Coordinates of C-alpha atoms and ligand atoms in Angstrom, one line a residue:
M16 CA 0.2 -0.2 0.0
R17 CA 1.2 3.5 -0.7
R18 CA 2.4 5.3 2.0
N19 CA 0.3 8.6 2.7
I20 CA 2.7 11.5 2.9
W21 CA 2.4 15.4 3.5
I22 CA 5.1 17.7 2.6
D23 CA 5.9 21.1 4.3
T24 CA 8.0 23.3 2.6
D25 CA 10.0 26.3 1.7
P26 CA 10.8 26.3 -1.6
G27 CA 13.8 26.9 -2.1
I28 CA 16.3 25.1 -4.4
D29 CA 17.2 21.7 -2.6
D30 CA 13.0 22.0 -1.9
A31 CA 12.2 21.9 -5.5
I32 CA 14.3 19.0 -6.4
A33 CA 13.0 16.9 -3.7
I34 CA 9.6 17.7 -4.5
A35 CA 10.6 16.5 -7.9
A36 CA 11.7 13.4 -6.6
A37 CA 8.7 13.1 -4.6
F38 CA 6.3 13.5 -7.9
A39 CA 8.5 10.8 -9.6
S40 CA 7.7 8.0 -6.9
T41 CA 4.1 8.4 -6.6
D42 CA 3.7 4.6 -7.1
R43 CA 5.1 4.3 -3.5
L44 CA 3.9 7.6 -1.9
K45 CA 0.9 9.1 -1.9
I46 CA 1.7 12.6 -1.8
C47 CA -2.0 14.0 0.3
G48 CA -0.8 17.9 -0.2
I49 CA 1.9 20.3 0.5
S50 CA 1.7 23.4 3.0
T51 CA 4.4 26.4 2.4
V52 CA 6.3 28.1 5.3
A53 CA 8.1 31.1 5.7
G54 CA 12.0 30.7 4.8
N55 CA 14.2 30.3 2.0
Q56 CA 12.1 33.0 1.2
T57 CA 8.9 34.7 1.6
I58 CA 5.9 33.2 2.6
D59 CA 4.1 34.9 -0.9
I60 CA 7.6 33.9 -2.8
V61 CA 7.5 30.2 -1.5
T62 CA 3.6 29.7 -2.1
D63 CA 3.8 30.3 -5.6
N64 CA 7.0 28.5 -6.2
A65 CA 4.8 25.4 -4.6
L66 CA 2.2 26.1 -7.0
W67 CA 4.1 26.6 -9.9
L68 CA 6.2 23.4 -9.2
T69 CA 3.0 21.1 -9.0
E70 CA 2.1 22.8 -12.2
L71 CA 5.8 22.0 -13.8
L72 CA 6.0 18.5 -12.4
G73 CA 2.2 17.1 -13.1
G74 CA 0.7 17.0 -10.2
K75 CA -1.6 20.2 -10.4
E76 CA -4.5 18.3 -8.4
V77 CA -2.5 18.0 -5.3
S78 CA -3.4 20.5 -2.6
V79 CA -1.3 23.4 -1.8
V80 CA -2.1 25.1 1.4
R81 CA -0.1 28.5 3.0
G82 CA 1.3 28.1 6.0
A83 CA 3.3 30.2 8.5
E84 CA 4.3 33.8 7.5
H85 CA 7.1 33.6 9.9
P86 CA 8.5 31.7 12.9
L87 CA 6.3 31.4 16.4
I88 CA 8.6 34.1 18.3
R89 CA 11.5 34.9 16.0
R90 CA 11.9 37.2 12.5
P91 CA 11.8 35.4 9.4
H92 CA 15.3 35.1 7.9
P93 CA 15.1 34.6 3.9
V94 CA 18.4 33.3 2.2
G95 CA 18.2 34.9 -1.4
R96 CA 21.9 34.6 -1.4
V97 CA 21.9 30.6 -1.7
H98 CA 18.4 30.1 -3.5
G99 CA 17.9 33.2 -5.0
E100 CA 15.3 36.3 -4.9
H101 CA 12.9 34.0 -6.2
G102 CA 13.7 31.4 -4.5
L103 CA 14.4 29.0 -7.3
G104 CA 17.9 30.0 -8.5
Y105 CA 18.2 31.3 -12.1
V106 CA 14.7 30.2 -12.8
I107 CA 12.1 32.8 -12.6
P108 CA 8.7 31.0 -12.8
D109 CA 5.7 31.9 -14.7
K110 CA 2.7 33.2 -12.1
P111 CA 1.4 30.6 -11.2
A112 CA -2.3 29.4 -13.2
R113 CA -3.8 27.5 -10.5
T114 CA -4.7 28.8 -7.2
L115 CA -4.3 28.2 -3.8
T116 CA -6.8 25.4 -2.2
S117 CA -6.5 27.2 1.6
A118 CA -4.5 29.9 3.2
Q119 CA -5.3 28.2 6.4
G120 CA -2.2 25.7 6.3
A121 CA -1.9 24.3 9.9
A122 CA -5.9 23.8 9.8
F123 CA -6.2 22.6 6.6
L124 CA -3.6 19.9 7.3
Y125 CA -5.1 19.1 10.5
Q126 CA -8.5 17.9 8.6
A127 CA -6.6 16.3 6.2
I128 CA -5.2 14.0 8.6
R129 CA -8.2 13.5 10.9
D130 CA -10.4 12.7 7.7
L131 CA -7.9 9.8 6.6
P132 CA -10.2 7.1 6.4
G133 CA -10.2 3.9 9.1
E134 CA -6.7 3.4 10.6
E135 CA -4.9 5.3 7.7
K136 CA -2.0 7.3 9.1
M137 CA -0.2 10.3 7.1
T138 CA 3.6 10.7 7.3
L139 CA 4.7 14.1 7.4
V140 CA 7.8 15.2 5.4
P141 CA 9.0 19.1 7.2
I142 CA 11.4 20.3 4.6
G143 CA 12.2 23.9 6.0
P144 CA 11.2 25.6 9.4
L145 CA 9.0 23.5 11.6
T146 CA 6.5 26.4 12.3
N147 CA 3.2 25.0 10.6
I148 CA 4.3 21.5 12.1
A149 CA 4.4 23.2 15.7
L150 CA 1.2 24.8 15.1
L151 CA -0.9 21.5 13.8
L152 CA 0.5 19.9 17.2
G153 CA 0.3 22.9 19.5
T154 CA -3.0 23.5 18.3
Y155 CA -4.7 19.6 17.5
P156 CA -2.6 17.7 19.8
K157 CA -4.9 14.2 19.7
I158 CA -4.3 14.4 15.8
R159 CA -0.8 12.6 17.2
Q160 CA -2.9 9.6 16.6
K161 CA -2.9 9.7 13.2
I162 CA 0.5 10.5 12.4
D163 CA 2.5 7.7 12.2
Q164 CA 6.5 9.8 12.2
I165 CA 7.4 13.0 11.1
V166 CA 11.0 12.5 8.8
L167 CA 12.3 15.7 8.8
M168 CA 14.9 17.7 7.0
G169 CA 17.3 19.4 9.9
G170 CA 19.5 19.7 12.9
S171 CA 22.9 18.5 13.0
A172 CA 24.8 16.2 15.9
R173 CA 28.0 18.1 14.7
E174 CA 28.3 21.3 13.2
G175 CA 26.0 23.8 11.7
N176 CA 25.4 25.7 8.4
I177 CA 23.9 28.8 9.1
T178 CA 26.0 29.5 12.2
A179 CA 29.2 27.4 13.5
T180 CA 26.5 25.1 16.1
A181 CA 22.8 25.0 14.2
E182 CA 21.4 24.0 10.9
Y183 CA 19.2 26.8 9.2
N184 CA 15.7 24.5 9.6
I185 CA 16.4 24.6 13.3
W186 CA 17.4 27.7 13.6
A187 CA 15.1 29.7 11.9
D188 CA 12.6 28.5 14.5
P189 CA 14.0 26.9 17.4
E190 CA 10.4 27.5 19.5
A191 CA 8.9 25.3 16.7
A192 CA 11.1 22.2 16.6
E193 CA 11.7 22.0 20.4
M194 CA 7.8 22.0 20.6
V195 CA 8.0 19.3 17.9
F196 CA 10.8 17.4 19.4
Q197 CA 9.0 16.9 22.3
S198 CA 5.7 16.0 20.8
G199 CA 6.2 12.1 21.6
V200 CA 5.9 11.8 17.8
P201 CA 8.4 9.5 16.3
I202 CA 10.7 11.1 14.3
V203 CA 13.8 10.5 11.9
M204 CA 16.0 13.8 11.8
C205 CA 18.1 13.9 8.5
G206 CA 20.2 16.5 9.5
L207 CA 23.5 17.9 7.9
D208 CA 25.6 14.3 9.5
V209 CA 23.8 12.4 6.8
T210 CA 22.6 15.4 4.2
M211 CA 26.2 16.5 3.6
K212 CA 27.1 13.6 1.9
C213 CA 24.2 13.3 -0.5
L214 CA 25.6 15.2 -3.4
L215 CA 24.9 16.1 -6.6
T216 CA 28.5 17.1 -8.8
M217 CA 28.6 19.1 -12.4
E218 CA 28.3 16.1 -13.9
E219 CA 24.9 15.3 -12.9
I220 CA 23.9 18.7 -14.0
L221 CA 25.2 18.7 -17.0
K222 CA 23.2 15.4 -17.5
L223 CA 20.2 16.9 -16.7
K224 CA 21.1 19.9 -18.8
K225 CA 21.1 17.1 -22.1
A226 CA 17.7 15.7 -20.6
G227 CA 14.5 17.2 -21.4
P228 CA 12.7 21.0 -20.8
I229 CA 11.6 19.9 -17.0
Q230 CA 15.2 18.5 -16.3
Q231 CA 16.7 21.7 -17.6
Q232 CA 15.0 24.0 -15.2
F233 CA 16.3 21.6 -12.4
A234 CA 19.8 22.2 -14.0
R235 CA 19.3 26.5 -13.7
M236 CA 18.1 26.1 -10.2
L237 CA 21.1 23.7 -9.5
E238 CA 23.8 26.0 -11.5
F239 CA 22.6 28.9 -9.1
Y240 CA 23.2 26.7 -6.0
F241 CA 26.5 25.7 -7.3
D242 CA 27.8 29.7 -7.6
S243 CA 26.1 30.6 -4.5
T244 CA 27.9 31.4 -0.8
A245 CA 27.4 27.8 0.4
Y246 CA 28.7 26.0 -2.3
R247 CA 31.1 28.0 -4.8
G248 CA 34.0 26.2 -5.1
K249 CA 33.1 23.4 -3.6
G250 CA 32.8 20.9 -6.9
S251 CA 29.3 19.4 -5.3
V252 CA 26.0 20.7 -3.8
A253 CA 24.3 18.9 -1.0
M254 CA 20.6 17.8 -1.6
H255 CA 19.1 18.4 2.0
D256 CA 15.6 18.1 1.2
S257 CA 15.7 14.9 -1.1
V258 CA 17.2 12.7 2.2
P259 CA 13.6 12.2 4.1
F260 CA 12.1 11.3 0.6
L261 CA 14.7 8.6 -0.1
Y262 CA 15.2 7.2 3.3
L263 CA 11.2 6.9 2.8
L264 CA 11.6 4.7 0.0
Q265 CA 14.8 2.5 0.9
E266 CA 15.4 3.3 4.4
E267 CA 17.9 0.1 4.8
K268 CA 20.4 2.6 2.5
F269 CA 20.9 4.6 5.8
S270 CA 22.4 4.2 9.2
G271 CA 21.4 6.2 12.7
E272 CA 21.2 6.4 16.7
H273 CA 18.5 7.0 18.8
H274 CA 19.1 9.8 20.9
V275 CA 17.4 12.3 23.6
M276 CA 16.9 15.2 21.4
H277 CA 16.4 19.4 22.7
V278 CA 17.0 22.3 21.0
S279 CA 18.5 25.7 22.1
C280 CA 16.3 28.2 22.0
T281 CA 18.7 30.8 23.3
E282 CA 19.4 34.0 21.2
D283 CA 23.2 33.7 21.6
S284 CA 25.4 31.3 19.3
C285 CA 23.8 28.1 20.5
R286 CA 20.4 29.3 18.7
G287 CA 19.4 26.5 17.1
M288 CA 22.1 24.0 18.5
T289 CA 20.7 20.2 18.2
C290 CA 24.1 18.8 19.7
V291 CA 24.6 19.4 23.4
C292 CA 21.3 20.3 25.1
D293 CA 20.2 17.5 27.8
G294 CA 23.6 16.4 28.3
A295 CA 26.5 15.6 26.1
Y296 CA 24.3 15.0 23.1
T297 CA 26.1 11.3 22.3
Y298 CA 26.5 10.3 25.6
S299 CA 23.1 11.3 26.9
Q300 CA 22.9 10.7 31.0
T301 CA 19.0 11.3 31.7
E302 CA 16.3 8.7 31.5
K303 CA 14.1 11.2 28.7
P304 CA 12.7 8.8 26.4
Q305 CA 14.8 8.6 22.9
N306 CA 12.4 10.3 20.9
V307 CA 14.3 11.1 18.0
Y308 CA 16.5 8.3 15.6
V309 CA 19.2 10.6 13.9
L310 CA 20.4 9.3 10.7
K311 CA 24.0 9.3 11.0
D312 CA 25.4 7.5 7.6
V313 CA 24.0 7.1 3.7
D314 CA 25.2 4.5 0.7
A315 CA 26.1 8.0 -1.1
A316 CA 26.7 6.8 -4.6
W317 CA 23.3 4.9 -4.1
F318 CA 21.6 8.3 -3.3
T319 CA 22.8 10.3 -6.3
Q320 CA 22.2 7.5 -8.8
E321 CA 18.6 7.3 -7.3
L322 CA 17.9 10.7 -7.5
M323 CA 19.3 11.1 -10.7
E324 CA 16.9 8.4 -11.8
R325 CA 13.9 10.0 -10.8
L326 CA 14.8 13.5 -12.0
M327 CA 14.9 11.2 -15.6
R328 CA 11.4 10.2 -14.9
Y329 CA 9.8 13.7 -16.6
Ligands
RIB24 O1 19.8 23.1 6.1 C1 19.3 22.8 4.8 C2 17.7 23.6 4.8 O2 17.6 24.6 4.7 C3 17.3 22.8 3.8 O3 15.5 22.6 3.8 C4 17.3 24.2 2.8 O4 16.1 24.6 1.6 C5 17.0 25.5 3.6 O5 16.2 25.5 4.0
CA25 CA1 13.8 23.5 2.8

């Protein structure tokens, strides 16, 4: 049976590639809907991008709902230097022809999960800041019974990327992340420890460029990513947001550890840190439930091959 998934996203270049991988995997993944969240770009931009992506990828019947305009407490922190002023690198998307399904993101997501038939459950796949997921779980706590797990891109057991200590999605809304990590819902954390091993090189991008018109759009996004301050001169780019989807397709290609997980919600250089809270991360001395399965390793060659295989299906 196909797995029900809900994508929460801030497209965003790597979000776009991940959504393309998901739409190329509907034989295994039933995409119940997409909610947008302010992150890589403003809520207006990421929402238009999500609508445009569903048209580009042949999924315009999939619900797209507009989510949180800003984090629970912090200020939005778009990263145009990495994703471009329109959020999709060198691709300037047309105004989407289709319209939003709803502008009430968390409420719509609650109804979508509540209304799943019988014993069916939802797998939540957040690949941006966790604001919407925190609002969902905080506003409708009983909905946890219909969520089988949250497979999220975020966090790090070691160094960060937006700061020396924190990964962007967690750093952008640390209070939301702490609420989600403490919700009691089983969590798989696809953090930088594993996502920085999940790479595409210029070789793959040139292959995309020679393929069809849709792959050429992916290539134009990725070329910007390559040129960005995050990856300039590094020879490869991390496909962070594709990791949760490929994990759901073949989890045996990944390995990890169960840990107690808290998020640092300070204002200092530890903001968004997920590695040393509640005692030393790896040597936690507490009796708290190990609520998070932290991915640490992957068959990196398989990841690149599998992601490309799906991107080439269009
Ligand atoms: O740290 C990587 C994450 O931050 C990804 O989700 C990327 O899209 C950015 O949002
Ligand atoms: Ca993202």
